[in-house]
Amino acid sequence: MATLVLDNGAYNAKIGYSHAHVSVIPNCQFRSKTARLKTFTANQLDEIKDPSGLFYILPFQKGYLVNWDVQRQVWDYLFGKEMYQVDFVDTNIIITEPYFNFSSIQESMNEILFEEYQFQAVLRVNAGALSAHRQLHVMDETHVINQVKEDVCYVSQDFFKDMEIAKLKGEENTVMLDYVLPDFSTIKKGFCKPREEMVLSGKYKTGEQILRLTNERFAVPEIVFHPSDIGIQEMGIPEAIVYSIQNLPEEMQPHFFKNIVLTGGNTLFPGFRDRVYSEVRCLTPTDYDVSVVLPEKLDFESSFLIGKHTAIAMESMLNKLKSTVTKVTADVTSAVMGNPVTREFDVGRHIASGGNGLAWKIFNGTKKSTKQEVAVFVFDKKVMDKYQKFEKDQIIDSLKRGVQQLTRLRHPRLLTVQHPLEESRDCLAFCTEPVCASLANVLGSWDNLPSPLPSDIKEYKLYDVETKYGLLQVSEGLSFLHSSVKMVHGNLSSENIILNKSGAWKIMGFDFCIQSLNPSEQELSRLGSNNLKNIPEEVREHVKLLLNVAPAVRPDADQITKIPFFDDVGAVTLQYFDSLFQRDNLQKSQFFKGLPKVLPKLPKRVIVQRILPCLTSEFVNPDMVPFVLPNVLLIAEECTKEEYIRLILPDLSPVFKQQEPIQILLIFLQKMDLLLTKTPPDEIKNSVLPMVYRALEAPSTQIQVRVNSLVCLGKILEYLDKWFVLDDILPFLQQIPSKEPAVLMGILGIYKCTFSHKKLGITKEQLAGKVLPHLIPLSIENNLNLNQFNSFISVIKEMLSRLEVEHKTKLEQIHVMQEQQK
């Protein structure tokens, strides 16, 4: 029995028999941009003299295998006569999969390898399991890794300084530490090597298993202070503390700032308390005292008594709240209580209904381990009480069959199952991608919905572009079922079309599906012409053809997608977005350039639901940002401030920090009025203002960019408090390296705006000590013309005049007081 090893990577596949040489093959297909019908698979790329005219079709997206059609063709090539000529009857296979792989992907892989290729045995492993050295997988060795964390980690007080130290070699690297891992025979518990026993170069001769740690010691705890370092766009602990307190009534805030208590295991990291204090202090008004306490010892008995009295005091409040949630809780509890699905998922609000007869109640839900949002479909068996037992069994079998088919089938136009069907005494339940409602709910069929009716369903309005593209999506799904799966759905209706959270139409309800080698040849009975009167005239003839009793006359699903009815600019735009991952940067840039002409023609909800998420997902590609950003800001103009903060700003914040290409900065500067109008003051200070700083500081920045940045800086002043302007903005002006006249006039404008502004103003101490010593030398720069010089002198004289008046008034008051005391 031979064993084939396949490292099925997202870009390259490494394949070979366990006793033979390994081959590295591209795990993808290639198609020519000019001749679309020509497809190249795997290492057929080597046959092409000029590969520049190709684009990739990958089976993997974001690390997971999602395109089974492409993967099958690559595997057919690898296992076939072109490569390894696998004798499946006499071959086992070891194949790699990603960490945290979805169970649905695992099931599909098992089914394909066993049933389609008929391997004798299949072993799915993570790539790390095939490595030849000792591997510590942190999810498998949680005890060991947790012990390492507790023994070596600390919180840095100056992250970038410690990072520089961690890069040094030998004795100079005071951060470096060697940790001896336990082997659970002679060493039961890991420990840190004393500094004097560390081998700074070469290897240890003791045979101990050493884990050398440098920046990991402080980079791991840094995550709780800057979650954005690992892509989590949330506040760090200090910001969360300040944000929470600032949401309290103002008179309570000083007391809370003086009573911050740290608790929890990670607070025991050395430096944790000091770091929290220093950052909270920086974020807190200067007239508030800040106290951060880390208890040395927790008194469990007193804590229990405090908790007991607190619980008694809260009991009456909870009783008041109880009545408001009783009905919702009862709905969820009665429907799902005891079902195994609740072990992994929290079930929330009843939002919709769907499936044949709208029999499935649909609830919001989240996965407990990852907080991933899902939809939970629940069928309550109590609705069958009026039926005989054999009828109940038929209904249950039909529902089970439909969900099992849906779980096995994978296609973008079919509803994605996240957790397979579970059964309990009272109900059936399974979990899918987040959904909004069924099409039947949207069209006014409200059976099995909660009372009162959810407002988002009651007020939902389908736009023409959604209807056209929805039908197009359903047609693509049917084309997949008919052509690839050889299956007839059997009951495609509005009840079995589900609108997911982004508004896409997905097919479900395979309760009555049948296998058919020729789905388009199913028999149909004749329908009267009166049944077609509500169908739009431009598609009426096509529908008549679809309903023709002669199979040869009926167009298939693929042909339907090409009728003129679907040549709608909105539908075509949405279709292009769905295939965006297949496009190269040139194709994307051309599309994004023309998008501003299309957006005004589309409804706002469609733009926000369908287009905005696709655009913001392109922000990870720096080359695409200059083409995507104008469209995102165009959408922002039509959003309310609340919608902008909730839907757009979280994705814009990382873009504010990008310095290249320069077009990103220019776009932001041109739209500064929009940013200042809708961005909260804190975000202006933390994101928009630093972006303007970087534009002014960069030595290679064009003069026009610096001038525009200064103009924007002047606009930002209105949104900042006086002392921030005096302590941060004005000193920064002195660091601007450029001496071009336009830049100098911009600097003068900011000084003048601050000086004359009622809310801001400049103190006489600042005027005398910092502002005038800066402005006077600038006024005699040789590059200034006469008018520009006069502008400088005018502002300087005005400042000197106010300085003279204020200080003279003060001296006169002092003189009067001294005379009165004599």
PDB file of N, CA, C and O in Angstrom, residues 10 44 100 182 188 294 325 329 379 420 445 453 474 579 621 658 690 747 749 779 783:
ATOM      1  N   ALA A  10      -1.996  27.178   0.227  1.00  0.00           N
ATOM      2  CA  ALA A  10      -2.894  28.144  -0.406  1.00  0.00           C
ATOM      3  C   ALA A  10      -2.335  28.666  -1.714  1.00  0.00           C
ATOM      4  O   ALA A  10      -3.086  29.145  -2.566  1.00  0.00           O
ATOM      5  N   GLN A  44       1.493  23.664 -15.576  1.00  0.00           N
ATOM      6  CA  GLN A  44       1.387  23.995 -16.997  1.00  0.00           C
ATOM      7  C   GLN A  44       1.820  25.432 -17.269  1.00  0.00           C
ATOM      8  O   GLN A  44       2.026  25.821 -18.413  1.00  0.00           O
ATOM      9  N   PHE A 100      -7.488  25.528  12.748  1.00  0.00           N
ATOM     10  CA  PHE A 100      -8.842  26.019  12.984  1.00  0.00           C
ATOM     11  C   PHE A 100      -9.709  25.872  11.731  1.00  0.00           C
ATOM     12  O   PHE A 100     -10.540  26.723  11.449  1.00  0.00           O
ATOM     13  N   PRO A 182      10.150  22.248  29.919  1.00  0.00           N
ATOM     14  CA  PRO A 182      10.054  20.969  30.634  1.00  0.00           C
ATOM     15  C   PRO A 182      10.025  19.804  29.654  1.00  0.00           C
ATOM     16  O   PRO A 182       9.467  19.917  28.568  1.00  0.00           O
ATOM     17  N   LYS A 188      10.259  18.883  35.447  1.00  0.00           N
ATOM     18  CA  LYS A 188       8.805  18.887  35.533  1.00  0.00           C
ATOM     19  C   LYS A 188       8.211  20.260  35.233  1.00  0.00           C
ATOM     20  O   LYS A 188       7.082  20.362  34.768  1.00  0.00           O
ATOM     21  N   LEU A 294      -2.993  48.155  42.539  1.00  0.00           N
ATOM     22  CA  LEU A 294      -2.891  46.716  42.296  1.00  0.00           C
ATOM     23  C   LEU A 294      -2.778  46.039  43.657  1.00  0.00           C
ATOM     24  O   LEU A 294      -1.733  46.096  44.300  1.00  0.00           O
ATOM     25  N   VAL A 325     -37.693  41.333  29.583  1.00  0.00           N
ATOM     26  CA  VAL A 325     -37.011  40.330  28.760  1.00  0.00           C
ATOM     27  C   VAL A 325     -37.665  38.955  28.842  1.00  0.00           C
ATOM     28  O   VAL A 325     -37.245  38.028  28.168  1.00  0.00           O
ATOM     29  N   THR A 329     -36.898  35.823  26.296  1.00  0.00           N
ATOM     30  CA  THR A 329     -36.239  34.660  26.883  1.00  0.00           C
ATOM     31  C   THR A 329     -37.100  33.412  26.725  1.00  0.00           C
ATOM     32  O   THR A 329     -36.603  32.331  26.408  1.00  0.00           O
ATOM     33  N   PHE A 379     -36.422  24.690  14.333  1.00  0.00           N
ATOM     34  CA  PHE A 379     -37.753  24.148  14.044  1.00  0.00           C
ATOM     35  C   PHE A 379     -38.313  23.559  15.335  1.00  0.00           C
ATOM     36  O   PHE A 379     -37.763  22.597  15.885  1.00  0.00           O
ATOM     37  N   PRO A 420     -23.562  22.057  11.671  1.00  0.00           N
ATOM     38  CA  PRO A 420     -24.548  21.123  11.098  1.00  0.00           C
ATOM     39  C   PRO A 420     -25.765  20.941  12.003  1.00  0.00           C
ATOM     40  O   PRO A 420     -25.816  21.405  13.139  1.00  0.00           O
ATOM     41  N   SER A 445     -44.907  38.014   3.740  1.00  0.00           N
ATOM     42  CA  SER A 445     -45.346  36.779   4.400  1.00  0.00           C
ATOM     43  C   SER A 445     -44.685  36.729   5.773  1.00  0.00           C
ATOM     44  O   SER A 445     -43.471  36.521   5.874  1.00  0.00           O
ATOM     45  N   LEU A 453     -43.950  42.766  15.173  1.00  0.00           N
ATOM     46  CA  LEU A 453     -43.137  42.478  14.003  1.00  0.00           C
ATOM     47  C   LEU A 453     -41.876  43.343  14.005  1.00  0.00           C
ATOM     48  O   LEU A 453     -41.950  44.546  14.260  1.00  0.00           O
ATOM     49  N   VAL A 474     -29.754  33.966  -7.873  1.00  0.00           N
ATOM     50  CA  VAL A 474     -30.495  32.707  -7.806  1.00  0.00           C
ATOM     51  C   VAL A 474     -30.251  31.887  -9.075  1.00  0.00           C
ATOM     52  O   VAL A 474     -30.072  30.663  -9.022  1.00  0.00           O
ATOM     53  N   SER A 579     -17.065  39.302  -7.956  1.00  0.00           N
ATOM     54  CA  SER A 579     -15.939  38.607  -8.609  1.00  0.00           C
ATOM     55  C   SER A 579     -14.634  39.396  -8.466  1.00  0.00           C
ATOM     56  O   SER A 579     -13.673  39.130  -9.179  1.00  0.00           O
ATOM     57  N   ASN A 621      -4.613  46.588   0.524  1.00  0.00           N
ATOM     58  CA  ASN A 621      -3.758  46.646  -0.667  1.00  0.00           C
ATOM     59  C   ASN A 621      -3.365  48.102  -0.906  1.00  0.00           C
ATOM     60  O   ASN A 621      -4.151  48.872  -1.461  1.00  0.00           O
ATOM     61  N   GLN A 658      -1.196  55.649   6.682  1.00  0.00           N
ATOM     62  CA  GLN A 658      -0.401  55.285   5.502  1.00  0.00           C
ATOM     63  C   GLN A 658       0.242  56.531   4.880  1.00  0.00           C
ATOM     64  O   GLN A 658      -0.446  57.513   4.627  1.00  0.00           O
ATOM     65  N   PRO A 690      -2.339  63.782  13.395  1.00  0.00           N
ATOM     66  CA  PRO A 690      -1.028  63.168  13.106  1.00  0.00           C
ATOM     67  C   PRO A 690      -0.760  63.001  11.608  1.00  0.00           C
ATOM     68  O   PRO A 690       0.380  63.094  11.169  1.00  0.00           O
ATOM     69  N   ILE A 747       2.036  79.269   7.871  1.00  0.00           N
ATOM     70  CA  ILE A 747       2.381  79.298   9.293  1.00  0.00           C
ATOM     71  C   ILE A 747       1.849  80.576   9.935  1.00  0.00           C
ATOM     72  O   ILE A 747       1.264  80.561  11.029  1.00  0.00           O
ATOM     73  N   GLY A 749      -0.674  82.319   8.989  1.00  0.00           N
ATOM     74  CA  GLY A 749      -2.128  82.237   9.069  1.00  0.00           C
ATOM     75  C   GLY A 749      -2.592  81.472  10.299  1.00  0.00           C
ATOM     76  O   GLY A 749      -3.582  81.845  10.936  1.00  0.00           O
ATOM     77  N   SER A 779       9.969  86.771   9.386  1.00  0.00           N
ATOM     78  CA  SER A 779       9.514  87.946   8.638  1.00  0.00           C
ATOM     79  C   SER A 779      10.594  88.536   7.743  1.00  0.00           C
ATOM     80  O   SER A 779      10.290  89.271   6.792  1.00  0.00           O
ATOM     81  N   ASN A 783      13.051  85.248   0.812  1.00  0.00           N
ATOM     82  CA  ASN A 783      12.114  84.800  -0.217  1.00  0.00           C
ATOM     83  C   ASN A 783      10.788  85.556  -0.199  1.00  0.00           C
ATOM     84  O   ASN A 783      10.006  85.484  -1.143  1.00  0.00           O
TER      85      ASN A 783
END
